[in-house]
């Protein structure tokens, strides 16, 4: 099974390089060190990611809502206009790295659509999207958001209570 996955990943990278290699900057976006205070800061991050991969003609409008289990976000690709809607799971609000990783993934869905590189099978397209994030230089951001935790400390009468949540 690992060999099959590796073959799939290599084939997807070759596919992306063959189709788009000359049009990609081949730089790596440094990981974000952000805490989001409001929707505007999240919108600005989406804009920054989009500009990094050459999608600065689009406006990504981000909102938070409950997603299906094991789904971090969703992008509406039905609109052919310049406004693109992204929904991120509301459980991600305490995890800025996960928000950044989800934005990278969802914006790459739009990049694939714009460049007519989508695959017809949903699971295959999801794999291609993850590989495209790496191909486009967003791999470090994705890795930082893949395993995240949030620690909160609260003073109580018995001392400090520490709570750790993992996404």
CSV table of N, CA and C in Angstrom, one decimal, residues 24-28 136-137:
chain,number,residue,atom,x,y,z
A,24,UNK,N,4.6,28.2,-12.5
A,24,UNK,CA,4.7,28.2,-11.1
A,24,UNK,C,6.0,28.8,-10.6
A,25,UNK,N,5.9,29.6,-9.5
A,25,UNK,CA,7.1,30.3,-9.0
A,25,UNK,C,8.1,29.4,-8.3
A,26,UNK,N,7.7,28.2,-7.9
A,26,UNK,CA,8.6,27.3,-7.2
A,26,UNK,C,9.3,27.9,-6.0
A,27,UNK,N,8.6,28.6,-5.1
A,27,UNK,CA,9.1,29.1,-3.9
A,27,UNK,C,8.2,28.5,-2.8
A,28,UNK,N,8.7,28.6,-1.6
A,28,UNK,CA,8.0,28.1,-0.4
A,28,UNK,C,7.5,29.2,0.5
A,136,UNK,N,2.7,23.9,-5.0
A,136,UNK,CA,2.7,25.4,-5.1
A,136,UNK,C,3.4,26.1,-4.0
A,137,UNK,N,4.1,25.4,-3.1
A,137,UNK,CA,4.9,26.0,-2.1
A,137,UNK,C,4.2,26.2,-0.8
